Amino acid sequence: MSTDRRHWLKGAGAALAGLWLAACDKLTQDPRAVRVLRRAETLTYRAQRAATDRRALAREFTVADISKDFRANGSTRPDSEAYQAMLADNFADYRLVIDGLVEQPRRFSLGEIRAMPARSQITRHDCVEGWSSIGKWKGARLGPLLDLAGLKPAARYVVFHCADTLEQTLDGTGQYYESIDLIDAYHPQTILAYEMNDATLPVRHGAPLRLRVERQLGYKQAKYVMRIEVVDRLDGVDESGRTRLGRGRGGYWPDRGYEWYAGI
Ligand SMILES: Nc1nc2c(c(=O)[nH]1)N[C@H]1C(S)=C(S)[C@@H](COP(=O)(O)O)O[C@H]1N2
Ligand SMILES: [Mo]
């Protein structure tokens, strides 16, 4: 089953279930409707099974397993003036923006994010380049943060816009970004981490906030997250026919040929 179909089922499932309950008495008198409902039931069941796999937790490790030297990869210090200025001020002026397909666009200070429902986890980070490191992460769960903004019904993907430009391109598609679907966004281990190994998240690992989406590979773990945009599609174009998000494949590395869904 396609991911789109799954999103649709997850997003629309609850709403439809409600409608069906309300309309149920009338519908079940119509044999055609009964057939449709039965089919939807099997579909939902299959979607549920697929979604249950996706909801399983990534393996967690113990303090003794934590890597002595967690590697840093990709950008290790965004060079933009805006980032440098925030860093110089210890991120006092940093605000995480949540916008796009939300009822109420929001801006959160680090203090507000630290006051949100948090989770700690010791997990293994696997980079496609062939190395792994185990680290302890603490951060705000993404789901409750999104709920504060309130997803609009059309919401399908959550896009993370980062502070760093990894490649200089004329059209600006060299800026790092990543995206996940709503199943991963609401996964209990999906957090915006502000601590690593019991200390403030270091710059080389993504200060002040980095995504941990533990069921996926390293390049999905967006560092230097500045803005979270909720969208209905990843390949949308603007009036001039230009892709709105990078090159339209949902992430800096997916735009360059890597899988968008990098499950492990
Ligand atoms: N903003 C941003 N996020 C990023 C990257 C990057 O270059 N910029 N590199 C990715 C890759 S390929 C990996 S393996 C991890 C590295 O995270 P680490 O530096 O904490 O090990 O971050 C990912 N997230
Ligand atoms: Mo990576």
PDB file of C-alpha atoms and ligand atoms in Angstrom:
ATOM      1  CA  MET A   1       0.000   0.000   0.000  1.00  0.00           C
ATOM      2  CA  SER A   2       1.352   3.420  -0.895  1.00  0.00           C
ATOM      3  CA  THR A   3       2.352   5.807   1.848  1.00  0.00           C
ATOM      4  CA  ASP A   4      -0.165   8.315   0.511  1.00  0.00           C
ATOM      5  CA  ARG A   5      -2.942   5.829   1.009  1.00  0.00           C
ATOM      6  CA  ARG A   6      -1.695   5.153   4.546  1.00  0.00           C
ATOM      7  CA  HIS A   7      -1.610   8.859   5.340  1.00  0.00           C
ATOM      8  CA  TRP A   8      -5.055   9.220   4.012  1.00  0.00           C
ATOM      9  CA  LEU A   9      -6.272   6.362   6.123  1.00  0.00           C
ATOM     10  CA  LYS A  10      -4.586   7.646   9.221  1.00  0.00           C
ATOM     11  CA  GLY A  11      -5.713  11.231   8.750  1.00  0.00           C
ATOM     12  CA  ALA A  12      -9.172  10.585   7.441  1.00  0.00           C
ATOM     13  CA  GLY A  13      -9.812   7.323   9.246  1.00  0.00           C
ATOM     14  CA  ALA A  14     -10.969   8.797  12.505  1.00  0.00           C
ATOM     15  CA  ALA A  15     -13.160  11.415  10.860  1.00  0.00           C
ATOM     16  CA  LEU A  16     -14.719   8.880   8.515  1.00  0.00           C
ATOM     17  CA  ALA A  17     -15.305   6.411  11.313  1.00  0.00           C
ATOM     18  CA  GLY A  18     -17.301   9.114  13.075  1.00  0.00           C
ATOM     19  CA  LEU A  19     -19.318   9.916   9.981  1.00  0.00           C
ATOM     20  CA  TRP A  20     -19.991   6.255   9.352  1.00  0.00           C
ATOM     21  CA  LEU A  21     -21.193   5.719  12.874  1.00  0.00           C
ATOM     22  CA  ALA A  22     -23.609   8.606  12.504  1.00  0.00           C
ATOM     23  CA  ALA A  23     -24.813   7.509   9.095  1.00  0.00           C
ATOM     24  CA  CYS A  24     -24.609   3.825   9.917  1.00  0.00           C
ATOM     25  CA  ASP A  25     -28.248   3.016  10.433  1.00  0.00           C
ATOM     26  CA  LYS A  26     -29.254   4.388   7.058  1.00  0.00           C
ATOM     27  CA  LEU A  27     -26.257   3.004   5.234  1.00  0.00           C
ATOM     28  CA  THR A  28     -26.549  -0.581   6.394  1.00  0.00           C
ATOM     29  CA  GLN A  29     -29.988  -0.727   4.790  1.00  0.00           C
ATOM     30  CA  ASP A  30     -28.354  -0.115   1.419  1.00  0.00           C
ATOM     31  CA  PRO A  31     -26.637  -3.314   0.150  1.00  0.00           C
ATOM     32  CA  ARG A  32     -24.238  -1.351  -2.036  1.00  0.00           C
ATOM     33  CA  ALA A  33     -23.127   0.689   0.945  1.00  0.00           C
ATOM     34  CA  VAL A  34     -22.642  -2.491   2.958  1.00  0.00           C
ATOM     35  CA  ARG A  35     -20.266  -3.812   0.312  1.00  0.00           C
ATOM     36  CA  VAL A  36     -18.316  -0.569   0.332  1.00  0.00           C
ATOM     37  CA  LEU A  37     -18.121  -0.595   4.109  1.00  0.00           C
ATOM     38  CA  ARG A  38     -16.885  -4.198   4.188  1.00  0.00           C
ATOM     39  CA  ARG A  39     -14.173  -3.392   1.683  1.00  0.00           C
ATOM     40  CA  ALA A  40     -13.154  -0.348   3.694  1.00  0.00           C
ATOM     41  CA  GLU A  41     -12.978  -2.545   6.761  1.00  0.00           C
ATOM     42  CA  THR A  42     -10.428  -4.906   5.220  1.00  0.00           C
ATOM     43  CA  LEU A  43      -8.505  -1.941   3.877  1.00  0.00           C
ATOM     44  CA  THR A  44      -8.411  -0.318   7.268  1.00  0.00           C
ATOM     45  CA  TYR A  45      -7.320  -3.587   8.833  1.00  0.00           C
ATOM     46  CA  ARG A  46      -4.455  -3.958   6.376  1.00  0.00           C
ATOM     47  CA  ALA A  47      -3.458  -0.339   6.825  1.00  0.00           C
ATOM     48  CA  GLN A  48      -3.573  -0.862  10.557  1.00  0.00           C
ATOM     49  CA  ARG A  49      -1.155  -3.777  10.340  1.00  0.00           C
ATOM     50  CA  ALA A  50       1.275  -1.812   8.180  1.00  0.00           C
ATOM     51  CA  ALA A  51       0.979   1.151  10.515  1.00  0.00           C
ATOM     52  CA  THR A  52       1.576  -1.039  13.570  1.00  0.00           C
ATOM     53  CA  ASP A  53       4.951  -2.107  12.189  1.00  0.00           C
ATOM     54  CA  ARG A  54       5.806   1.518  11.648  1.00  0.00           C
ATOM     55  CA  ARG A  55       4.824   2.310  15.220  1.00  0.00           C
ATOM     56  CA  ALA A  56       7.156  -0.241  16.807  1.00  0.00           C
ATOM     57  CA  LEU A  57       9.926   1.276  18.896  1.00  0.00           C
ATOM     58  CA  ALA A  58      13.525   1.437  17.748  1.00  0.00           C
ATOM     59  CA  ARG A  59      15.865  -0.541  19.976  1.00  0.00           C
ATOM     60  CA  GLU A  60      17.063   1.324  23.049  1.00  0.00           C
ATOM     61  CA  PHE A  61      20.440   0.745  24.701  1.00  0.00           C
ATOM     62  CA  THR A  62      21.949   1.229  28.154  1.00  0.00           C
ATOM     63  CA  VAL A  63      24.247   3.938  29.501  1.00  0.00           C
ATOM     64  CA  ALA A  64      27.153   1.476  29.205  1.00  0.00           C
ATOM     65  CA  ASP A  65      26.574   1.268  25.439  1.00  0.00           C
ATOM     66  CA  ILE A  66      26.952   5.013  24.792  1.00  0.00           C
ATOM     67  CA  SER A  67      29.735   5.698  22.266  1.00  0.00           C
ATOM     68  CA  LYS A  68      32.777   7.442  23.706  1.00  0.00           C
ATOM     69  CA  ASP A  69      33.096   9.492  20.573  1.00  0.00           C
ATOM     70  CA  PHE A  70      29.841  10.017  18.684  1.00  0.00           C
ATOM     71  CA  ARG A  71      30.821  11.023  15.179  1.00  0.00           C
ATOM     72  CA  ALA A  72      29.622  14.277  13.684  1.00  0.00           C
ATOM     73  CA  ASN A  73      28.760  14.333  10.005  1.00  0.00           C
ATOM     74  CA  GLY A  74      27.645  16.762   7.296  1.00  0.00           C
ATOM     75  CA  SER A  75      27.427  20.318   8.569  1.00  0.00           C
ATOM     76  CA  THR A  76      29.101  20.794  11.908  1.00  0.00           C
ATOM     77  CA  ARG A  77      28.648  24.570  12.185  1.00  0.00           C
ATOM     78  CA  PRO A  78      26.253  26.522   9.964  1.00  0.00           C
ATOM     79  CA  ASP A  79      28.092  29.552   8.604  1.00  0.00           C
ATOM     80  CA  SER A  80      25.110  31.854   8.044  1.00  0.00           C
ATOM     81  CA  GLU A  81      25.247  35.192   9.825  1.00  0.00           C
ATOM     82  CA  ALA A  82      21.801  34.616  11.307  1.00  0.00           C
ATOM     83  CA  TYR A  83      22.907  31.348  12.905  1.00  0.00           C
ATOM     84  CA  GLN A  84      26.196  32.790  14.131  1.00  0.00           C
ATOM     85  CA  ALA A  85      24.326  35.672  15.764  1.00  0.00           C
ATOM     86  CA  MET A  86      21.941  33.311  17.567  1.00  0.00           C
ATOM     87  CA  LEU A  87      24.822  31.120  18.700  1.00  0.00           C
ATOM     88  CA  ALA A  88      26.731  34.143  20.041  1.00  0.00           C
ATOM     89  CA  ASP A  89      23.697  34.894  22.182  1.00  0.00           C
ATOM     90  CA  ASN A  90      23.378  31.298  23.364  1.00  0.00           C
ATOM     91  CA  PHE A  91      20.157  30.984  21.309  1.00  0.00           C
ATOM     92  CA  ALA A  92      18.239  33.417  23.540  1.00  0.00           C
ATOM     93  CA  ASP A  93      16.555  34.816  20.399  1.00  0.00           C
ATOM     94  CA  TYR A  94      15.960  31.459  18.795  1.00  0.00           C
ATOM     95  CA  ARG A  95      12.337  30.684  17.974  1.00  0.00           C
ATOM     96  CA  LEU A  96      11.184  27.437  16.463  1.00  0.00           C
ATOM     97  CA  VAL A  97       8.548  28.277  13.864  1.00  0.00           C
ATOM     98  CA  ILE A  98       5.730  25.834  13.156  1.00  0.00           C
ATOM     99  CA  ASP A  99       3.629  26.843  10.171  1.00  0.00           C
ATOM    100  CA  GLY A 100       2.101  25.595   6.933  1.00  0.00           C
ATOM    101  CA  LEU A 101      -1.074  23.510   7.159  1.00  0.00           C
ATOM    102  CA  VAL A 102      -1.756  24.279  10.821  1.00  0.00           C
ATOM    103  CA  GLU A 103      -4.687  25.987  12.475  1.00  0.00           C
ATOM    104  CA  GLN A 104      -2.453  28.311  14.435  1.00  0.00           C
ATOM    105  CA  PRO A 105       1.141  29.030  13.345  1.00  0.00           C
ATOM    106  CA  ARG A 106       3.381  29.032  16.414  1.00  0.00           C
ATOM    107  CA  ARG A 107       6.779  30.235  17.568  1.00  0.00           C
ATOM    108  CA  PHE A 108       8.473  28.567  20.526  1.00  0.00           C
ATOM    109  CA  SER A 109      11.461  29.719  22.544  1.00  0.00           C
ATOM    110  CA  LEU A 110      13.869  27.061  23.786  1.00  0.00           C
ATOM    111  CA  GLY A 111      12.476  27.578  27.284  1.00  0.00           C
ATOM    112  CA  GLU A 112       8.997  26.764  26.043  1.00  0.00           C
ATOM    113  CA  ILE A 113      10.246  23.702  24.210  1.00  0.00           C
ATOM    114  CA  ARG A 114      12.049  22.491  27.320  1.00  0.00           C
ATOM    115  CA  ALA A 115       8.786  22.802  29.240  1.00  0.00           C
ATOM    116  CA  MET A 116       6.966  20.499  26.792  1.00  0.00           C
ATOM    117  CA  PRO A 117       6.435  16.744  27.294  1.00  0.00           C
ATOM    118  CA  ALA A 118       9.925  15.276  26.959  1.00  0.00           C
ATOM    119  CA  ARG A 119      11.473  11.904  26.311  1.00  0.00           C
ATOM    120  CA  SER A 120      14.988  10.501  26.786  1.00  0.00           C
ATOM    121  CA  GLN A 121      16.304   7.581  24.795  1.00  0.00           C
ATOM    122  CA  ILE A 122      19.596   5.844  24.122  1.00  0.00           C
ATOM    123  CA  THR A 123      19.636   4.803  20.485  1.00  0.00           C
ATOM    124  CA  ARG A 124      21.963   3.874  17.674  1.00  0.00           C
ATOM    125  CA  HIS A 125      22.480   6.308  14.846  1.00  0.00           C
ATOM    126  CA  ASP A 126      23.244   4.595  11.537  1.00  0.00           C
ATOM    127  CA  CYS A 127      24.778   6.655   8.753  1.00  0.00           C
ATOM    128  CA  VAL A 128      24.633   5.371   5.156  1.00  0.00           C
ATOM    129  CA  GLU A 129      28.347   6.025   4.949  1.00  0.00           C
ATOM    130  CA  GLY A 130      28.778   2.906   7.046  1.00  0.00           C
ATOM    131  CA  TRP A 131      29.292   4.013  10.622  1.00  0.00           C
ATOM    132  CA  SER A 132      27.095   3.900  13.713  1.00  0.00           C
ATOM    133  CA  SER A 133      27.258   5.637  17.069  1.00  0.00           C
ATOM    134  CA  ILE A 134      25.128   5.217  20.190  1.00  0.00           C
ATOM    135  CA  GLY A 135      23.979   8.306  22.023  1.00  0.00           C
ATOM    136  CA  LYS A 136      21.492   9.476  24.601  1.00  0.00           C
ATOM    137  CA  TRP A 137      19.009  12.082  23.464  1.00  0.00           C
ATOM    138  CA  LYS A 138      16.522  14.167  25.369  1.00  0.00           C
ATOM    139  CA  GLY A 139      13.971  16.357  23.678  1.00  0.00           C
ATOM    140  CA  ALA A 140      10.405  17.482  23.260  1.00  0.00           C
ATOM    141  CA  ARG A 141       8.095  14.979  21.625  1.00  0.00           C
ATOM    142  CA  LEU A 142       7.123  16.262  18.209  1.00  0.00           C
ATOM    143  CA  GLY A 143       3.490  15.085  18.385  1.00  0.00           C
ATOM    144  CA  PRO A 144       2.394  17.330  21.284  1.00  0.00           C
ATOM    145  CA  LEU A 145       4.191  20.290  19.688  1.00  0.00           C
ATOM    146  CA  LEU A 146       2.285  19.765  16.441  1.00  0.00           C
ATOM    147  CA  ASP A 147      -0.935  19.447  18.420  1.00  0.00           C
ATOM    148  CA  LEU A 148      -0.380  22.913  19.892  1.00  0.00           C
ATOM    149  CA  ALA A 149      -0.359  24.297  16.362  1.00  0.00           C
ATOM    150  CA  GLY A 150      -3.201  21.981  15.317  1.00  0.00           C
ATOM    151  CA  LEU A 151      -2.914  20.098  12.029  1.00  0.00           C
ATOM    152  CA  LYS A 152      -5.318  21.004   9.254  1.00  0.00           C
ATOM    153  CA  PRO A 153      -7.119  18.044   7.620  1.00  0.00           C
ATOM    154  CA  ALA A 154      -4.951  18.252   4.486  1.00  0.00           C
ATOM    155  CA  ALA A 155      -1.709  17.823   6.506  1.00  0.00           C
ATOM    156  CA  ARG A 156       0.377  14.844   5.309  1.00  0.00           C
ATOM    157  CA  TYR A 157       4.066  15.614   5.861  1.00  0.00           C
ATOM    158  CA  VAL A 158       6.204  17.511   8.325  1.00  0.00           C
ATOM    159  CA  VAL A 159       9.158  19.362   6.801  1.00  0.00           C
ATOM    160  CA  PHE A 160      12.224  20.424   8.791  1.00  0.00           C
ATOM    161  CA  HIS A 161      14.017  23.488   7.483  1.00  0.00           C
ATOM    162  CA  CYS A 162      17.603  23.693   8.720  1.00  0.00           C
ATOM    163  CA  ALA A 163      20.008  26.591   9.224  1.00  0.00           C
ATOM    164  CA  ASP A 164      22.803  25.180   7.063  1.00  0.00           C
ATOM    165  CA  THR A 165      23.510  25.279   3.368  1.00  0.00           C
ATOM    166  CA  LEU A 166      25.438  22.176   2.422  1.00  0.00           C
ATOM    167  CA  GLU A 167      25.921  23.008  -1.240  1.00  0.00           C
ATOM    168  CA  GLN A 168      25.959  26.434  -2.917  1.00  0.00           C
ATOM    169  CA  THR A 169      23.429  26.389  -5.757  1.00  0.00           C
ATOM    170  CA  LEU A 170      21.917  29.285  -7.695  1.00  0.00           C
ATOM    171  CA  ASP A 171      18.358  28.220  -6.942  1.00  0.00           C
ATOM    172  CA  GLY A 172      18.923  27.704  -3.226  1.00  0.00           C
ATOM    173  CA  THR A 173      18.297  23.944  -3.336  1.00  0.00           C
ATOM    174  CA  GLY A 174      21.502  23.357  -1.391  1.00  0.00           C
ATOM    175  CA  GLN A 175      19.871  24.201   1.924  1.00  0.00           C
ATOM    176  CA  TYR A 176      19.471  21.201   4.212  1.00  0.00           C
ATOM    177  CA  TYR A 177      15.937  20.033   4.846  1.00  0.00           C
ATOM    178  CA  GLU A 178      14.173  16.784   5.588  1.00  0.00           C
ATOM    179  CA  SER A 179      10.621  15.523   5.909  1.00  0.00           C
ATOM    180  CA  ILE A 180       8.666  12.717   7.537  1.00  0.00           C
ATOM    181  CA  ASP A 181       5.069  11.544   7.398  1.00  0.00           C
ATOM    182  CA  LEU A 182       2.534  11.786  10.210  1.00  0.00           C
ATOM    183  CA  ILE A 183       3.137   8.223  11.411  1.00  0.00           C
ATOM    184  CA  ASP A 184       6.753   9.077  12.180  1.00  0.00           C
ATOM    185  CA  ALA A 185       5.842  12.565  13.405  1.00  0.00           C
ATOM    186  CA  TYR A 186       3.614  11.062  16.113  1.00  0.00           C
ATOM    187  CA  HIS A 187       5.928   8.117  16.896  1.00  0.00           C
ATOM    188  CA  PRO A 188       6.786   8.234  20.621  1.00  0.00           C
ATOM    189  CA  GLN A 189      10.545   8.258  19.947  1.00  0.00           C
ATOM    190  CA  THR A 190      10.337  11.173  17.522  1.00  0.00           C
ATOM    191  CA  ILE A 191      11.718  14.143  19.407  1.00  0.00           C
ATOM    192  CA  LEU A 192      13.306  17.520  18.880  1.00  0.00           C
ATOM    193  CA  ALA A 193      16.444  16.955  20.925  1.00  0.00           C
ATOM    194  CA  TYR A 194      18.050  19.753  22.937  1.00  0.00           C
ATOM    195  CA  GLU A 195      20.291  17.465  25.029  1.00  0.00           C
ATOM    196  CA  MET A 196      22.817  14.824  24.043  1.00  0.00           C
ATOM    197  CA  ASN A 197      24.476  12.548  26.597  1.00  0.00           C
ATOM    198  CA  ASP A 198      23.030  14.621  29.461  1.00  0.00           C
ATOM    199  CA  ALA A 199      24.535  17.903  28.239  1.00  0.00           C
ATOM    200  CA  THR A 200      23.194  20.756  26.100  1.00  0.00           C
ATOM    201  CA  LEU A 201      23.178  19.663  22.462  1.00  0.00           C
ATOM    202  CA  PRO A 202      26.596  20.642  21.009  1.00  0.00           C
ATOM    203  CA  VAL A 203      26.811  22.768  17.870  1.00  0.00           C
ATOM    204  CA  ARG A 204      28.383  19.990  15.822  1.00  0.00           C
ATOM    205  CA  HIS A 205      25.399  17.736  16.591  1.00  0.00           C
ATOM    206  CA  GLY A 206      22.737  20.291  15.676  1.00  0.00           C
ATOM    207  CA  ALA A 207      22.259  22.961  18.369  1.00  0.00           C
ATOM    208  CA  PRO A 208      19.909  24.245  19.440  1.00  0.00           C
ATOM    209  CA  LEU A 209      17.450  21.600  18.197  1.00  0.00           C
ATOM    210  CA  ARG A 210      17.774  18.486  16.068  1.00  0.00           C
ATOM    211  CA  LEU A 211      15.310  15.878  15.002  1.00  0.00           C
ATOM    212  CA  ARG A 212      15.590  12.301  16.240  1.00  0.00           C
ATOM    213  CA  VAL A 213      13.406   9.981  14.210  1.00  0.00           C
ATOM    214  CA  GLU A 214      14.819   6.726  15.441  1.00  0.00           C
ATOM    215  CA  ARG A 215      13.351   4.290  12.936  1.00  0.00           C
ATOM    216  CA  GLN A 216      15.251   5.904  10.090  1.00  0.00           C
ATOM    217  CA  LEU A 217      18.817   6.441   8.871  1.00  0.00           C
ATOM    218  CA  GLY A 218      21.215   9.221   9.798  1.00  0.00           C
ATOM    219  CA  TYR A 219      20.448  11.702   7.053  1.00  0.00           C
ATOM    220  CA  LYS A 220      16.814  11.960   8.223  1.00  0.00           C
ATOM    221  CA  GLN A 221      18.029  13.269  11.623  1.00  0.00           C
ATOM    222  CA  ALA A 222      17.868  16.956  10.675  1.00  0.00           C
ATOM    223  CA  LYS A 223      20.212  19.178  12.690  1.00  0.00           C
ATOM    224  CA  TYR A 224      19.843  22.960  13.252  1.00  0.00           C
ATOM    225  CA  VAL A 225      16.050  22.850  12.864  1.00  0.00           C
ATOM    226  CA  MET A 226      14.735  26.401  12.476  1.00  0.00           C
ATOM    227  CA  ARG A 227      11.300  25.904  11.050  1.00  0.00           C
ATOM    228  CA  ILE A 228       8.782  23.090  10.840  1.00  0.00           C
ATOM    229  CA  GLU A 229       6.399  23.354   7.922  1.00  0.00           C
ATOM    230  CA  VAL A 230       3.361  21.107   7.593  1.00  0.00           C
ATOM    231  CA  VAL A 231       2.479  20.347   3.971  1.00  0.00           C
ATOM    232  CA  ASP A 232       0.167  18.173   1.904  1.00  0.00           C
ATOM    233  CA  ARG A 233       2.805  17.194  -0.651  1.00  0.00           C
ATOM    234  CA  LEU A 234       6.559  17.247  -1.046  1.00  0.00           C
ATOM    235  CA  ASP A 235       6.671  17.929  -4.777  1.00  0.00           C
ATOM    236  CA  GLY A 236       4.457  21.017  -4.831  1.00  0.00           C
ATOM    237  CA  VAL A 237       5.367  23.838  -7.218  1.00  0.00           C
ATOM    238  CA  ASP A 238       4.829  27.584  -7.085  1.00  0.00           C
ATOM    239  CA  GLU A 239       3.245  29.791  -9.794  1.00  0.00           C
ATOM    240  CA  SER A 240       6.453  29.812 -11.834  1.00  0.00           C
ATOM    241  CA  GLY A 241       6.619  26.016 -11.840  1.00  0.00           C
ATOM    242  CA  ARG A 242       9.506  25.857  -9.363  1.00  0.00           C
ATOM    243  CA  THR A 243       9.462  23.139  -6.702  1.00  0.00           C
ATOM    244  CA  ARG A 244       8.646  24.715  -3.358  1.00  0.00           C
ATOM    245  CA  LEU A 245      10.764  22.308  -1.308  1.00  0.00           C
ATOM    246  CA  GLY A 246      14.273  21.743  -2.610  1.00  0.00           C
ATOM    247  CA  ARG A 247      14.029  19.631  -5.745  1.00  0.00           C
ATOM    248  CA  GLY A 248      10.746  18.062  -4.686  1.00  0.00           C
ATOM    249  CA  ARG A 249      11.833  14.740  -3.213  1.00  0.00           C
ATOM    250  CA  GLY A 250      11.443  15.604   0.417  1.00  0.00           C
ATOM    251  CA  GLY A 251      14.990  16.135   1.602  1.00  0.00           C
ATOM    252  CA  TYR A 252      18.482  17.306   0.785  1.00  0.00           C
ATOM    253  CA  TRP A 253      19.780  13.755   0.295  1.00  0.00           C
ATOM    254  CA  PRO A 254      16.567  12.352  -1.223  1.00  0.00           C
ATOM    255  CA  ASP A 255      16.896  15.194  -3.784  1.00  0.00           C
ATOM    256  CA  ARG A 256      20.287  13.670  -4.588  1.00  0.00           C
ATOM    257  CA  GLY A 257      19.108  10.097  -5.017  1.00  0.00           C
ATOM    258  CA  TYR A 258      18.730   8.649  -1.525  1.00  0.00           C
ATOM    259  CA  GLU A 259      15.485   7.010  -0.436  1.00  0.00           C
ATOM    260  CA  TRP A 260      12.946   9.371   1.095  1.00  0.00           C
ATOM    261  CA  TYR A 261      11.795   6.674   3.511  1.00  0.00           C
ATOM    262  CA  ALA A 262      15.052   5.483   5.031  1.00  0.00           C
ATOM    263  CA  GLY A 263      13.674   2.881   7.436  1.00  0.00           C
ATOM    264  CA  ILE A 264      15.988   0.715   9.539  1.00  0.00           C
TER     265      ILE A 264
HETATM  266  N1  LIG B   1      21.100  20.219   9.005  1.00  0.00           N
HETATM  267  C1  LIG B   1      21.760  19.083   8.744  1.00  0.00           C
HETATM  268  N2  LIG B   1      21.292  17.939   9.265  1.00  0.00           N
HETATM  269  C2  LIG B   1      21.937  16.781   9.024  1.00  0.00           C
HETATM  270  C3  LIG B   1      23.098  16.726   8.223  1.00  0.00           C
HETATM  271  C4  LIG B   1      23.581  17.964   7.692  1.00  0.00           C
HETATM  272  O1  LIG B   1      24.590  18.028   6.983  1.00  0.00           O
HETATM  273  N3  LIG B   1      22.875  19.119   7.984  1.00  0.00           N
HETATM  274  N4  LIG B   1      23.720  15.507   7.975  1.00  0.00           N
HETATM  275  C5  LIG B   1      22.923  14.295   8.175  1.00  0.00           C
HETATM  276  C6  LIG B   1      23.701  13.067   8.219  1.00  0.00           C
HETATM  277  S1  LIG B   1      24.146  12.352   6.754  1.00  0.00           S
HETATM  278  C7  LIG B   1      23.961  12.414   9.389  1.00  0.00           C
HETATM  279  S2  LIG B   1      24.724  10.900   9.436  1.00  0.00           S
HETATM  280  C8  LIG B   1      23.628  13.050  10.681  1.00  0.00           C
HETATM  281  C9  LIG B   1      24.876  13.262  11.481  1.00  0.00           C
HETATM  282  O2  LIG B   1      24.507  13.672  12.763  1.00  0.00           O
HETATM  283  P1  LIG B   1      25.668  13.893  13.816  1.00  0.00           P
HETATM  284  O3  LIG B   1      26.565  14.966  13.247  1.00  0.00           O
HETATM  285  O4  LIG B   1      25.015  14.292  15.087  1.00  0.00           O
HETATM  286  O5  LIG B   1      26.400  12.588  13.902  1.00  0.00           O
HETATM  287  O6  LIG B   1      22.965  14.291  10.543  1.00  0.00           O
HETATM  288  C10 LIG B   1      22.102  14.400   9.463  1.00  0.00           C
HETATM  289  N5  LIG B   1      21.442  15.640   9.576  1.00  0.00           N
HETATM  290 MO    MO B   2      24.719  10.205   7.281  1.00  0.00          MO
END
